[in-house]
Every structure is written in C-alpha cells, then in structure tokens.
Amino acid sequence: MTDTPTVEPTKADSLSMRDNRTGREYDIPITDGTIRAADLRQIGVKGEPGLATYDPGFVNTASCRSAITFIDGDLGILEYRGYPIEQLAEQSTFLEVAYLLLHGELPTQAQLDEWVLSITYHTFIHENLKQFIEGFRYDAHPMGMLMATVSALSTFYPAASKIDDPENRMLQITRLIAKMPTLGAFAYRHQQGKPYVYPDNSLSYTANFLAMLFKMSEPTYQADERLVHALEVLFILHADHEQNCSTNAVRSIGSSQVDPYSAVAGGIAALYGPLHGGANEAVLAMLKRIGTTEDIPDFIAGVKDGKEKLMGFGHRVYKNYDPRAKIIKKACDDVFEVTGVNPLLKIAQELEKIALEDEYFVKRKLYPNVDFYSGLIYEALQFPAEMFTVLFAIGRTPGWLAQWSELVQDKEQKIARPKQVYTGIRSRDFVPMSER
Ligand code: ACO
C-alpha cells in the first residue's frame, strides 16, 4: 500500500499556542494540515492531566492516514485511489473497483481474470450456515440476518484470526466479498419463505446476486442487462467513503486485532442505523407518507420546525451535491426505462426542487445525498425496503476490507480507545440498601 510521505515540520509548519492559565508558550508541529492530539498533552497545569481535544462524533479529528478514498465535500469530489467516481461508475465493473480499492491500482486483464475467478470460486456458503439462517424468525430483518451470518463466518474460518499473514488476509477478503451476495440473497429468500437459490457461477457477480434473489423454476435466471448494469453502478458508488460511521466501526473493532468477519459484522451494525445506511429505507417511507406533491409544503414546514428530518438530505462531509446522488439520478432514468417510472419519483424531484431553493436548506448547505434516489431504484428493481441496506452493505464490503487491511498494516495504529471528559460524581461511600 502506498502512503503520502510525511513532510518534516519546520517552524513555519507549526502552531504557536499560549496557555493563559500558565503563561507558557508552545510550538506544535503541523503535518498534512493536522496537529497531533498527543502533542497537546505537554500543555497543562500542574496536578492536572495535559490538554486534550473534545470532539463528539469526530467532526474535526483524523483517526488515520489513508491512501484509499479522497473526498472534497465542498466541491463534491469523490475519488477511489485517485480515480474520479464518475469515471469508475461509467467505465468500470464492481469487482474491478474492489480490486482497485484493495490493491491501490487498476488490475491488468490477467489480474482481473484471476480475481474474478477466485471470487466466483468462493460464492458458496457452508450448509451449516444455511441451517443457521433457517433458525431466524420468518419476519427477521435481513440486515440482522446479514450481520449475524457475517459474524458467524469467523467460526467457519478460524484461521481468519491470523491477520498478520498477507496471504491469509487476502483469502478471507476474497471469501467475504464472494459470500456477501449469497448471504444477502439467502436472508431475503428466508424472509420471503422461498427456497434458497445456490450461486450460479456462470453469471457475473451482480447477475448471480439477482438470480439468487429472484429465480424460481426457470433453469437459468437471466436478469435484464440494463438492470444488472444499474445495480453494478450502485455497488460501485457505495464501495467506499473514507472514514464514515461504519468504516470507523470496522477500523475501531479491527484495532483490537480481531478477525475481519467480526470487524465487518460491526460495520454492518453501524450501517443499519437510519442516520447511515438505513436512510434510503427511511427516504422511501417519507415519500410514501408525503403522498402527493401538494403535501410537500406542509412537510417542509414540519422539517423547518424541527419536527422531523428531510431524509436523504445533508451529509457530514458534503456541503455540496453528493456526486453519487448525481450519478444515481441518471441511473434512475435507465432503470425506469425498463421497469416503468416509480410514481414516487415525481414527489422526490419536487421535494428536491423546493428544498434546494429554501433558505433553511441553503443556509445549512443541505443537498441530496446518495440515499435520496437510491431507494427509488431499488424499489423499481423489486427489492422490499428492508433489503436496501443489505445492498449498501454488499457494495461497501470491499471498502471496509480495504480500510481494515490498511489499518492492520499501519504501524502507527493502536487499539482504538478515545478519552472521555468525566462529568460524574467522584469517590463516595457505598450506601446500604436500607439507607437509600
Ligand atoms: N433535514 C433537516 N435538517 C437537517 C438535516 C435534514 N436531513 N440534516 C441536517 N439538518 C440540520 C440540523 O438540524 C442542523 O441544524 P441546526 O444547525 O439548526 O441545529 C444542521 O442541519 C447541521 O446538521 P448536523 O446534524 O449537525 O449535521 P451532521 O453532520 O451531524 O449530520 C447527517 C449529518 C446525519 C447525515 C444529517 O444530515 C442527517 O441526519 N440527514 C438525514 C439522514 C440521512 O440522509 N443520512 C444518510 C447520510 S449519507 C450515508 O450515510 C450514506
């Protein structure tokens, strides 16, 4: 993995600070636009711990040095290993992008062929895992099933705990990327009460996933190529997004040196939440609840009054149009050409138009994010809403694993263990029950 070289700080690359409690002055080196929080420890008053930063939600704290994904939130730029997302979405395949994220370079034809073959080879899951899925209730949420089955994979592959062995790491990475569609599809079939469909290794990664979801009695399930392509683009758009909530969870769990299945299961849990990957499900529910374009102004008024959020809008990093949302908006047209237009599209478009002109959203730089239109496509592709986040998880798996791989090779990383500012009561004597 390549890494950006560290610039040796000079006096000019430093921050001068004066602690007004003591009158002492400090020069803190600045490297790559950051100061090291540990350098603040030297600033202190005698008898008290050194200075620390307080940053709930890590809004201005870098947790790692990474060479995988670049985002400029103000300009709306997203690049994987330096390649713009627009070019990858248009010219690449999901497995090619996965290779790029993991290895840092686009594969040659021979490397891609070998990669696709090894992914294809690992698509099947152990029959015991199928029985494990059967144990879930008929109405279990597929994300809960996915989280549990990915976690269970660590019991099938105990060698995965040897995270210092590069060959072993790559084997587990290949396995997990290969098995995610199978686990996602089995969770879906379980919920539907339909028999599981085994992988068809003559199909592409995405076409095989659609076959495992929707095949019934036909000998081969052939999904419409345009729909396969649209889903492939969606997977590419979701493949990585630097230090988002779920990736941070994967890195944080991975920092304990646990196996990658356990770390990714934690990422899936984080993704499940409505403020993260669960947002597209929430967008669809919101659009259905609004019902007609005439009801949009009332809804917007409620959002501005703080009664609820406009789901699919706003982003911690993007203070501009999310570049992924632009690509998805275009993919909507391609999908609707095959499936017919989702009637909720009109409400979404009108909602976007009104919000983008409204001072509340303009002032806060709230633009559509990746989740605003993706739910409409997923619904048109016949996915029930509970499956939306599963699709996100399948797409994000190469990113989680590339970030995990970078983490375990980064000599500077330590077990994640943030500080706290303690605000509770100190040292008091235990009160017996009879005296409370
Ligand atoms: N609707 C209405 N107001 C909003 C929204 C929204 N969707 N998002 C942010 N705001 C407002 C906040 O209320 C706040 O207003 P205030 O300054 O008056 O208090 C201001 O904009 C800043 O918002 P924060 O919550 O501080 O922004 P943060 O970076 O913490 O949150 C988040 C980002 C979680 C994505 C937020 O915008 C949100 O909840 N959006 C809706 C959920 C969503 O779409 N999530 C998907 C994100 S993309 C992804 O995970 C793949």
JSON list of N, CA, C and O in Angstrom, two decimals, residues 132-141 145 187 190-191:
[
{"chain": "A", "resi": 132, "resn": "PHE", "atom": "N", "xyz": [-28.28, -22.22, 9.93]},
{"chain": "A", "resi": 132, "resn": "PHE", "atom": "CA", "xyz": [-28.24, -21.10, 10.88]},
{"chain": "A", "resi": 132, "resn": "PHE", "atom": "C", "xyz": [-29.28, -20.04, 10.46]},
{"chain": "A", "resi": 132, "resn": "PHE", "atom": "O", "xyz": [-30.06, -19.55, 11.27]},
{"chain": "A", "resi": 133, "resn": "ILE", "atom": "N", "xyz": [-29.32, -19.75, 9.16]},
{"chain": "A", "resi": 133, "resn": "ILE", "atom": "CA", "xyz": [-30.28, -18.76, 8.65]},
{"chain": "A", "resi": 133, "resn": "ILE", "atom": "C", "xyz": [-31.71, -19.26, 8.88]},
{"chain": "A", "resi": 133, "resn": "ILE", "atom": "O", "xyz": [-32.61, -18.51, 9.24]},
{"chain": "A", "resi": 134, "resn": "GLU", "atom": "N", "xyz": [-31.89, -20.56, 8.69]},
{"chain": "A", "resi": 134, "resn": "GLU", "atom": "CA", "xyz": [-33.24, -21.13, 8.88]},
{"chain": "A", "resi": 134, "resn": "GLU", "atom": "C", "xyz": [-33.75, -20.92, 10.30]},
{"chain": "A", "resi": 134, "resn": "GLU", "atom": "O", "xyz": [-34.95, -20.92, 10.55]},
{"chain": "A", "resi": 135, "resn": "GLY", "atom": "N", "xyz": [-32.84, -20.75, 11.25]},
{"chain": "A", "resi": 135, "resn": "GLY", "atom": "CA", "xyz": [-33.22, -20.55, 12.65]},
{"chain": "A", "resi": 135, "resn": "GLY", "atom": "C", "xyz": [-33.85, -19.19, 12.93]},
{"chain": "A", "resi": 135, "resn": "GLY", "atom": "O", "xyz": [-34.44, -18.98, 13.99]},
{"chain": "A", "resi": 136, "resn": "PHE", "atom": "N", "xyz": [-33.72, -18.25, 12.00]},
{"chain": "A", "resi": 136, "resn": "PHE", "atom": "CA", "xyz": [-34.30, -16.92, 12.25]},
{"chain": "A", "resi": 136, "resn": "PHE", "atom": "C", "xyz": [-35.82, -16.97, 12.08]},
{"chain": "A", "resi": 136, "resn": "PHE", "atom": "O", "xyz": [-36.35, -17.78, 11.31]},
{"chain": "A", "resi": 137, "resn": "ARG", "atom": "N", "xyz": [-36.50, -16.08, 12.78]},
{"chain": "A", "resi": 137, "resn": "ARG", "atom": "CA", "xyz": [-37.96, -15.99, 12.63]},
{"chain": "A", "resi": 137, "resn": "ARG", "atom": "C", "xyz": [-38.30, -15.61, 11.19]},
{"chain": "A", "resi": 137, "resn": "ARG", "atom": "O", "xyz": [-37.48, -15.00, 10.50]},
{"chain": "A", "resi": 138, "resn": "TYR", "atom": "N", "xyz": [-39.53, -15.91, 10.77]},
{"chain": "A", "resi": 138, "resn": "TYR", "atom": "CA", "xyz": [-39.93, -15.68, 9.38]},
{"chain": "A", "resi": 138, "resn": "TYR", "atom": "C", "xyz": [-39.85, -14.20, 8.99]},
{"chain": "A", "resi": 138, "resn": "TYR", "atom": "O", "xyz": [-39.65, -13.85, 7.84]},
{"chain": "A", "resi": 139, "resn": "ASP", "atom": "N", "xyz": [-40.02, -13.31, 9.99]},
{"chain": "A", "resi": 139, "resn": "ASP", "atom": "CA", "xyz": [-40.04, -11.89, 9.66]},
{"chain": "A", "resi": 139, "resn": "ASP", "atom": "C", "xyz": [-38.76, -11.17, 10.11]},
{"chain": "A", "resi": 139, "resn": "ASP", "atom": "O", "xyz": [-38.75, -9.95, 10.26]},
{"chain": "A", "resi": 140, "resn": "ALA", "atom": "N", "xyz": [-37.67, -11.92, 10.31]},
{"chain": "A", "resi": 140, "resn": "ALA", "atom": "CA", "xyz": [-36.42, -11.29, 10.75]},
{"chain": "A", "resi": 140, "resn": "ALA", "atom": "C", "xyz": [-35.93, -10.29, 9.70]},
{"chain": "A", "resi": 140, "resn": "ALA", "atom": "O", "xyz": [-36.04, -10.54, 8.49]},
{"chain": "A", "resi": 141, "resn": "HIS", "atom": "N", "xyz": [-35.41, -9.14, 10.16]},
{"chain": "A", "resi": 141, "resn": "HIS", "atom": "CA", "xyz": [-34.90, -8.13, 9.22]},
{"chain": "A", "resi": 141, "resn": "HIS", "atom": "C", "xyz": [-33.64, -8.68, 8.55]},
{"chain": "A", "resi": 141, "resn": "HIS", "atom": "O", "xyz": [-32.75, -9.19, 9.24]},
{"chain": "A", "resi": 145, "resn": "MET", "atom": "N", "xyz": [-30.01, -10.53, 9.93]},
{"chain": "A", "resi": 145, "resn": "MET", "atom": "CA", "xyz": [-29.53, -11.85, 9.49]},
{"chain": "A", "resi": 145, "resn": "MET", "atom": "C", "xyz": [-28.13, -11.73, 8.87]},
{"chain": "A", "resi": 145, "resn": "MET", "atom": "O", "xyz": [-27.26, -12.55, 9.11]},
{"chain": "A", "resi": 187, "resn": "ALA", "atom": "N", "xyz": [-30.84, -14.40, 3.08]},
{"chain": "A", "resi": 187, "resn": "ALA", "atom": "CA", "xyz": [-31.64, -13.69, 4.09]},
{"chain": "A", "resi": 187, "resn": "ALA", "atom": "C", "xyz": [-32.97, -13.26, 3.48]},
{"chain": "A", "resi": 187, "resn": "ALA", "atom": "O", "xyz": [-34.03, -13.38, 4.09]},
{"chain": "A", "resi": 190, "resn": "HIS", "atom": "N", "xyz": [-35.22, -16.25, 2.85]},
{"chain": "A", "resi": 190, "resn": "HIS", "atom": "CA", "xyz": [-35.76, -16.74, 4.12]},
{"chain": "A", "resi": 190, "resn": "HIS", "atom": "C", "xyz": [-36.97, -15.90, 4.53]},
{"chain": "A", "resi": 190, "resn": "HIS", "atom": "O", "xyz": [-38.02, -16.43, 4.92]},
{"chain": "A", "resi": 191, "resn": "GLN", "atom": "N", "xyz": [-36.83, -14.60, 4.39]},
{"chain": "A", "resi": 191, "resn": "GLN", "atom": "CA", "xyz": [-37.92, -13.71, 4.77]},
{"chain": "A", "resi": 191, "resn": "GLN", "atom": "C", "xyz": [-39.14, -13.92, 3.89]},
{"chain": "A", "resi": 191, "resn": "GLN", "atom": "O", "xyz": [-40.28, -13.79, 4.34]}
]
